[in-house]
Coordinates of C-alpha atoms and ligand atoms in Angstrom, one line a residue:
M219 CA 16.9 5.6 22.4
I220 CA 13.2 5.5 20.9
D221 CA 11.8 9.0 21.9
R222 CA 8.8 7.5 24.1
R223 CA 6.6 10.7 22.4
R224 CA 6.7 8.6 19.0
I225 CA 4.8 5.6 20.6
L226 CA 1.2 6.6 21.0
T227 CA -1.3 4.0 22.6
L228 CA -4.8 4.4 21.3
A229 CA -7.8 2.2 22.3
G230 CA -9.5 0.9 19.4
A231 CA -12.7 -0.2 21.4
V232 CA -15.0 2.9 20.4
G233 CA -18.6 3.5 18.9
A234 CA -21.0 1.1 18.3
S235 CA -21.2 -1.6 16.7
T236 CA -22.7 -1.7 13.0
A237 CA -22.0 -5.0 11.6
A238 CA -22.1 -8.0 13.8
A239 CA -19.4 -10.2 14.0
P240 CA -20.1 -14.0 14.0
F241 CA -20.3 -15.5 17.4
V242 CA -17.7 -16.9 18.9
R243 CA -17.2 -18.3 22.4
P244 CA -13.7 -17.1 23.8
S245 CA -12.0 -19.4 26.3
W246 CA -10.7 -17.2 29.3
A247 CA -7.3 -17.0 27.8
Q248 CA -8.6 -14.9 24.6
T249 CA -11.0 -12.9 26.7
S250 CA -8.0 -10.0 27.1
G251 CA -7.4 -7.5 24.7
L252 CA -5.1 -8.1 21.5
K253 CA -2.2 -5.6 20.7
V254 CA -2.0 -4.7 17.1
G255 CA 1.5 -2.8 16.3
L256 CA 1.2 -0.2 13.5
L257 CA 4.6 0.6 12.4
L258 CA 3.6 3.3 10.1
P259 CA 5.0 6.9 8.6
Y260 CA 3.4 9.6 10.5
S261 CA 6.1 12.2 9.4
G262 CA 7.9 13.2 6.4
T263 CA 6.5 12.8 2.6
Y264 CA 4.7 9.5 3.5
A265 CA 2.8 10.7 6.4
P266 CA -0.6 11.5 4.7
L267 CA -0.1 7.6 3.3
G268 CA 0.2 6.2 7.2
E269 CA -2.4 8.6 8.3
A270 CA -4.9 7.0 5.6
I271 CA -4.1 3.5 6.3
T272 CA -4.5 3.7 10.1
R273 CA -7.7 5.6 9.6
A274 CA -9.2 3.0 7.6
M275 CA -8.1 0.4 10.4
E276 CA -9.7 2.5 13.0
L277 CA -12.8 2.8 11.2
Y278 CA -13.0 -1.3 10.7
V279 CA -12.3 -1.6 14.3
Q280 CA -15.1 0.7 15.5
Q281 CA -17.5 -1.2 13.2
Q282 CA -17.0 -3.9 15.0
G283 CA -17.6 -2.2 18.3
G284 CA -14.2 -2.6 18.8
K285 CA -14.2 -6.2 19.0
I286 CA -12.8 -8.8 16.5
A287 CA -13.4 -12.5 17.3
G288 CA -14.3 -11.6 20.9
R289 CA -11.0 -9.4 21.7
D290 CA -10.7 -5.9 22.2
I291 CA -8.3 -4.4 19.7
T292 CA -5.7 -1.8 21.0
F293 CA -3.5 -0.3 18.6
V294 CA -0.1 1.0 19.4
K295 CA 1.3 3.2 16.8
V296 CA 5.1 4.2 15.9
D297 CA 6.0 6.8 13.6
D298 CA 8.9 5.2 11.4
E299 CA 9.5 8.5 9.3
S300 CA 10.6 6.0 6.2
A301 CA 13.7 6.1 7.6
P302 CA 15.6 2.6 7.1
P303 CA 18.4 3.0 9.5
K304 CA 15.2 3.3 12.4
A305 CA 13.5 0.2 11.3
T306 CA 15.3 -2.5 13.1
E307 CA 15.1 -0.7 16.5
L308 CA 11.4 0.3 16.4
T309 CA 10.1 -2.8 15.0
T310 CA 12.2 -4.3 18.2
K311 CA 10.6 -1.7 20.5
L312 CA 7.2 -3.2 19.2
I313 CA 7.6 -6.8 19.5
S314 CA 9.9 -7.2 22.5
G315 CA 9.1 -3.8 24.2
E316 CA 5.3 -3.3 23.4
K317 CA 4.7 -7.3 23.3
V318 CA 2.6 -6.8 20.3
D319 CA 0.3 -9.6 19.3
V320 CA 0.1 -8.6 15.6
L321 CA 2.5 -6.4 13.4
M322 CA 1.3 -4.1 10.5
G323 CA 3.6 -1.9 8.6
T324 CA 4.7 -0.3 6.7
V325 CA 4.7 2.0 3.6
H326 CA 8.5 2.6 2.8
S327 CA 10.2 -0.4 1.2
G328 CA 13.2 0.0 2.8
V329 CA 11.7 -0.3 6.5
A330 CA 9.6 -3.1 5.5
M331 CA 12.4 -5.2 4.2
A332 CA 13.9 -4.4 7.7
M333 CA 10.6 -5.0 9.6
V334 CA 10.1 -8.3 7.8
K335 CA 13.2 -9.5 8.4
I336 CA 12.9 -9.2 11.9
A337 CA 9.0 -10.4 11.7
R338 CA 10.2 -14.0 10.1
E339 CA 12.5 -14.7 12.7
D340 CA 10.1 -14.1 15.3
G341 CA 6.9 -15.5 13.7
L342 CA 4.3 -13.2 15.0
P343 CA 1.5 -12.4 12.5
T344 CA 2.4 -9.8 10.4
L345 CA 0.1 -7.7 7.5
V346 CA 2.0 -5.4 5.3
P347 CA -0.7 -2.8 4.0
N348 CA 1.5 -1.1 1.4
A349 CA 5.2 -1.2 0.9
G350 CA 5.8 -3.3 -2.3
A351 CA 9.2 -4.7 -1.9
D352 CA 9.5 -7.8 -4.2
A353 CA 11.7 -9.6 -1.5
I354 CA 8.6 -9.7 0.9
T355 CA 6.5 -12.3 -1.0
R356 CA 9.6 -13.5 -3.3
A357 CA 13.2 -14.5 -1.3
M358 CA 11.7 -13.1 2.1
C359 CA 8.5 -14.6 1.9
A360 CA 7.4 -16.3 5.4
K361 CA 4.4 -18.2 6.7
N362 CA 3.8 -15.4 8.9
V363 CA 4.0 -12.4 6.5
F364 CA 0.8 -11.3 4.4
R365 CA 0.4 -8.6 2.0
T366 CA -2.9 -6.6 1.3
S367 CA -1.3 -4.3 -1.4
F368 CA 0.8 -5.2 -4.3
G369 CA 4.4 -5.9 -5.2
N370 CA 6.4 -3.1 -6.6
S371 CA 7.3 -5.1 -10.2
Q372 CA 3.6 -6.1 -10.0
V373 CA 1.9 -2.5 -10.6
G374 CA 4.9 -1.7 -12.9
N375 CA 3.9 -4.6 -14.7
A376 CA 0.4 -3.7 -15.3
T377 CA 1.4 -0.2 -15.7
G378 CA 3.4 -1.3 -18.8
L379 CA 0.8 -3.8 -20.2
A380 CA -1.8 -0.3 -20.3
M381 CA 1.5 2.0 -22.0
V382 CA 1.7 -0.6 -24.3
K383 CA -1.9 -0.9 -25.2
A384 CA -2.2 2.7 -25.4
G385 CA 0.4 2.6 -28.6
I386 CA 3.2 4.2 -26.6
K387 CA 6.5 3.2 -28.0
K388 CA 9.2 5.7 -26.7
V389 CA 9.6 6.4 -22.7
V390 CA 11.9 8.2 -20.8
T391 CA 11.6 6.5 -16.5
V392 CA 11.9 9.0 -13.5
T393 CA 11.6 7.6 -9.7
W394 CA 13.5 7.8 -6.4
K395 CA 16.2 5.7 -6.3
Y396 CA 15.3 3.0 -3.8
A397 CA 13.7 -0.5 -3.7
A398 CA 9.9 0.6 -4.5
G399 CA 11.2 3.0 -7.5
E400 CA 13.8 0.8 -9.0
E401 CA 11.3 -2.2 -9.2
S402 CA 8.8 -0.6 -10.1
V403 CA 10.4 0.1 -13.1
V404 CA 11.9 -3.3 -13.5
G405 CA 8.2 -4.4 -13.8
F406 CA 7.3 -1.8 -16.2
K407 CA 10.3 -2.4 -18.5
K408 CA 9.5 -6.4 -18.8
A409 CA 5.9 -5.9 -20.0
F410 CA 6.6 -2.4 -22.0
T411 CA 9.9 -3.8 -24.0
A412 CA 8.1 -7.5 -24.4
G413 CA 5.2 -5.5 -25.8
G414 CA 7.8 -3.8 -28.4
G415 CA 8.5 -0.6 -26.6
E416 CA 11.9 1.1 -26.1
I417 CA 13.5 3.2 -23.4
L418 CA 15.4 6.2 -23.9
K419 CA 16.5 6.5 -20.6
D420 CA 16.2 5.8 -16.7
I421 CA 16.6 8.6 -14.6
T422 CA 16.9 8.5 -10.7
L423 CA 17.3 11.2 -7.9
P424 CA 17.2 10.2 -4.3
F425 CA 14.6 9.4 -2.0
P426 CA 13.0 11.6 -0.7
D427 CA 14.3 14.5 -2.9
V428 CA 12.3 16.9 -5.2
E429 CA 14.4 18.8 -6.9
F430 CA 13.0 18.0 -10.5
Q431 CA 14.0 21.1 -12.4
S432 CA 17.4 19.6 -14.4
I433 CA 15.5 16.2 -14.7
L434 CA 12.6 18.2 -16.3
A435 CA 15.1 20.0 -18.8
E436 CA 16.1 16.4 -19.9
I437 CA 13.2 15.2 -20.6
A438 CA 12.2 17.9 -22.7
S439 CA 15.4 17.7 -24.6
L440 CA 14.8 13.7 -25.1
K441 CA 11.1 13.9 -26.6
P442 CA 10.0 10.7 -25.5
D443 CA 6.4 9.5 -26.3
A444 CA 5.5 9.4 -22.6
V445 CA 6.9 9.3 -19.0
Y446 CA 6.6 6.3 -17.1
S447 CA 7.1 7.7 -13.0
F448 CA 7.0 6.3 -9.6
F449 CA 6.4 8.8 -6.7
A450 CA 4.0 9.3 -4.0
G451 CA 2.7 11.5 -1.3
G452 CA 4.2 14.7 -1.2
G453 CA 6.7 13.9 -3.7
A454 CA 4.0 12.9 -6.5
L455 CA 2.3 16.2 -5.8
K456 CA 5.5 18.5 -6.3
F457 CA 6.6 16.3 -9.4
I458 CA 2.8 16.7 -10.9
K459 CA 2.9 20.3 -10.5
D460 CA 6.8 20.9 -11.4
Y461 CA 5.8 18.8 -14.3
A462 CA 2.7 20.9 -15.5
G463 CA 4.9 24.2 -14.3
A464 CA 7.5 23.4 -17.2
K465 CA 4.7 22.8 -19.4
L466 CA 5.7 19.2 -20.2
N467 CA 2.1 18.1 -19.5
E468 CA 1.1 19.9 -23.0
K469 CA 3.1 17.5 -25.1
I470 CA 4.7 14.5 -23.3
P471 CA 1.6 12.4 -21.5
L472 CA 2.5 11.7 -17.8
W473 CA 1.9 8.1 -16.8
G474 CA 2.8 6.0 -13.8
P475 CA 1.3 3.9 -11.2
G476 CA -1.3 5.3 -9.4
F477 CA 0.6 6.2 -6.5
L478 CA 1.3 9.0 -8.4
T479 CA -2.2 10.6 -8.0
D480 CA -3.9 8.9 -4.9
G481 CA -4.1 10.9 -2.1
V482 CA -3.0 14.0 -3.8
E483 CA -5.6 14.1 -6.7
K484 CA -7.5 17.2 -5.5
A485 CA -4.1 19.3 -4.3
A486 CA -2.7 18.5 -7.9
G487 CA -5.4 21.0 -9.3
P488 CA -5.6 21.5 -13.1
A489 CA -1.8 20.4 -13.1
G490 CA -2.9 17.0 -12.8
D491 CA -5.3 17.0 -15.7
G492 CA -4.6 14.2 -17.9
V493 CA -2.4 12.1 -15.8
K494 CA -2.9 8.5 -16.6
T495 CA -2.3 6.0 -13.7
V496 CA -2.9 2.3 -13.6
L497 CA -3.6 0.5 -9.9
H498 CA -5.7 -2.0 -8.1
Y499 CA -8.3 0.7 -6.7
A500 CA -10.1 3.3 -8.4
E501 CA -11.9 6.0 -6.4
G502 CA -15.0 5.5 -9.0
L503 CA -15.4 1.7 -8.8
D504 CA -18.5 1.0 -9.0
N505 CA -19.1 -2.3 -6.8
P506 CA -21.3 -2.4 -3.4
E507 CA -18.0 -2.5 -1.1
N508 CA -16.7 0.2 -2.6
R509 CA -19.7 2.0 -2.4
K510 CA -20.3 1.3 1.2
F511 CA -16.6 1.9 2.2
T512 CA -16.2 5.2 0.5
A513 CA -19.3 6.5 2.1
D514 CA -18.7 5.3 5.6
F515 CA -15.0 6.6 5.3
V516 CA -16.5 9.9 4.1
E517 CA -18.8 10.3 7.2
A518 CA -16.1 9.8 9.4
Y519 CA -13.7 11.9 8.0
K520 CA -14.9 14.0 5.5
T521 CA -12.7 12.8 2.8
R522 CA -12.8 10.1 0.2
P523 CA -10.5 7.1 0.8
D524 CA -7.8 6.6 -1.2
V525 CA -5.9 2.9 -2.2
Y526 CA -3.7 3.2 1.2
A527 CA -7.1 3.4 3.0
V528 CA -8.1 0.2 0.9
Q529 CA -5.1 -1.5 1.9
G530 CA -5.6 -1.0 5.7
W531 CA -9.1 -1.8 5.6
D532 CA -8.0 -5.1 3.9
A533 CA -5.4 -5.9 6.3
M534 CA -8.0 -5.6 9.1
Q535 CA -10.5 -7.8 7.1
L536 CA -7.5 -10.6 6.3
L537 CA -6.7 -10.1 10.0
R538 CA -10.6 -10.9 10.9
I539 CA -10.8 -13.9 9.0
G540 CA -7.5 -15.6 10.6
L541 CA -8.9 -14.4 14.5
D542 CA -12.7 -15.8 13.9
A543 CA -11.0 -19.0 12.6
V544 CA -9.0 -19.8 15.7
G545 CA -11.7 -18.0 17.8
G546 CA -9.6 -15.1 18.9
D547 CA -6.7 -17.6 19.7
V548 CA -3.6 -15.5 18.0
K549 CA -1.1 -18.1 19.8
N550 CA -2.6 -20.8 17.5
R551 CA -0.4 -19.8 14.7
P552 CA -1.1 -22.7 12.3
Q553 CA -4.6 -22.7 11.8
L554 CA -4.5 -18.7 11.9
F555 CA -1.8 -18.7 9.2
S556 CA -3.6 -21.4 7.2
A557 CA -7.2 -19.4 7.0
M558 CA -5.3 -15.7 6.4
A559 CA -3.6 -17.7 3.2
S560 CA -6.4 -19.3 1.7
A561 CA -8.8 -16.2 2.6
S562 CA -10.6 -15.1 -0.4
F563 CA -13.2 -11.8 0.0
R564 CA -14.7 -9.1 -1.6
S565 CA -12.5 -5.8 -1.1
P566 CA -13.6 -2.2 -2.6
R567 CA -11.0 -3.0 -5.1
G568 CA -12.7 -6.0 -6.3
P569 CA -12.1 -9.6 -5.7
F570 CA -9.2 -10.1 -3.2
K571 CA -7.3 -13.6 -2.6
L572 CA -3.5 -14.2 -2.2
G573 CA -1.1 -16.2 -4.2
T574 CA 1.3 -19.0 -2.7
S575 CA 3.8 -16.3 -1.6
H576 CA 1.0 -14.2 0.3
N577 CA 0.8 -11.5 -2.3
P578 CA -2.7 -10.3 -3.8
I579 CA -3.8 -11.8 -6.9
Q580 CA -6.2 -8.7 -8.3
N581 CA -7.5 -6.6 -11.1
F582 CA -5.3 -3.5 -12.2
Y583 CA -7.3 -0.5 -13.7
L584 CA -6.7 2.3 -15.9
R585 CA -7.6 5.6 -14.4
E586 CA -7.3 9.4 -15.7
L587 CA -6.9 12.1 -13.5
R588 CA -9.3 15.2 -14.6
G589 CA -11.0 17.9 -12.1
G590 CA -9.5 16.0 -9.1
V591 CA -10.8 12.8 -9.6
N592 CA -9.1 9.5 -10.8
N593 CA -11.6 8.8 -13.2
Y594 CA -11.8 4.7 -14.0
L595 CA -10.9 4.2 -17.6
G596 CA -11.3 0.5 -17.7
V597 CA -9.7 -2.9 -16.5
A598 CA -6.0 -2.6 -17.5
A599 CA -4.9 -6.4 -16.1
E600 CA -7.6 -8.8 -14.5
G601 CA -6.4 -11.3 -11.7
L602 CA -2.7 -10.5 -12.1
A603 CA -0.4 -12.2 -10.0
D604 CA 3.1 -11.3 -9.1
E605 CA 6.8 -13.4 -9.5
T606 CA 7.2 -15.7 -6.4
T607 CA 10.8 -16.1 -7.5
G608 CA 12.9 -17.6 -4.8
C609 CA 10.1 -17.8 -2.1
K610 CA 10.1 -21.0 0.0
L611 CA 7.7 -20.5 2.8
I612 CA 9.4 -20.9 6.3
Ligands
PHB120 C1 7.1 1.6 -1.0 O1 8.2 1.9 -0.7 O2 6.8 0.4 -1.0 C2 6.0 2.3 -1.8 C3 5.5 3.5 -1.1 C4 4.6 4.6 -1.3 C5 3.9 3.8 -2.3 C6 4.5 2.7 -2.9 C7 5.2 1.8 -3.0 O3 2.9 4.5 -2.5

């Protein structure tokens, strides 16, 4: 049974229009509202990530005067709790119960894989604004499924390239034992070992555990040149603090995909100083889209956007390109999907386009956390695509 309180409905049509949408004459069938289902975590360690994605999506719709391609946007939000066992029921509830026109979700790779399994059979337009499960744009790829974030291996790969370039030779990896952490490490190792690096040990703990003490003691005794770690949300904050608490930050540089520091940069305080990360976004990126997005987001929410907000924003940009191409007729799937697949636009992260399996081809940036800011240090990889192994678009 689904707890009704977990389903929150919100009309997205609020505020005045600040950006004029191209004029489209909707047919009578397209003048009604368009329901967008959000399957996201609103509780647990990934709750801030789900919140950031949602905020950016709502801001986008607000700036369009509540409408995209002439249709009033309504969000239907479901808290997936980052709990894979609940994913099938909650996805079915959104698709068959709420009859959403578009599905957006989620953060956790395990939940996303269950969601995509249903979505690819149903065929409704589906956008993934975070979860990096490699399979979503490899063996499970589908005509109707689009990702505006990254592949787990893709980010690991980019981080490995940067660590080789930094001259690091011996590494211990540490992560949660589930698809995202494990795939992140696979992608990292591929680049790192190809560049001559050596892995001293891979350490894992169950998701979302945060008992790090014995792991930190082991890292200290292994004496690597650096640590590669995939954590995010509340768990990432705890890891950064415990790492500094054990004084490891004074002798063994802490590295990882930027999920380690995004959204927790202020809360980490001095414990975060010196943490080096690689990500497809950096808060100080100097481009007009990032400057405007950051200013608008800060005005609306009194806090800076992070990578999750950018991914939510771009999911709406991509959806809009598709809907504009079909005059809001979401049932015209062939044309909708082909417009989305060939979309290319300016994101706050830099240029955005999709590869053949619908995963972004994008730049990755090296950042260093200091004084609560992920400072941009340079480009770690330009226009990096993920592998498309096993992808046959159905
Ligand atoms: C994932 O489960 O794919 C995931 C979760 C949080 C992140 C990145 C990836 O920050």
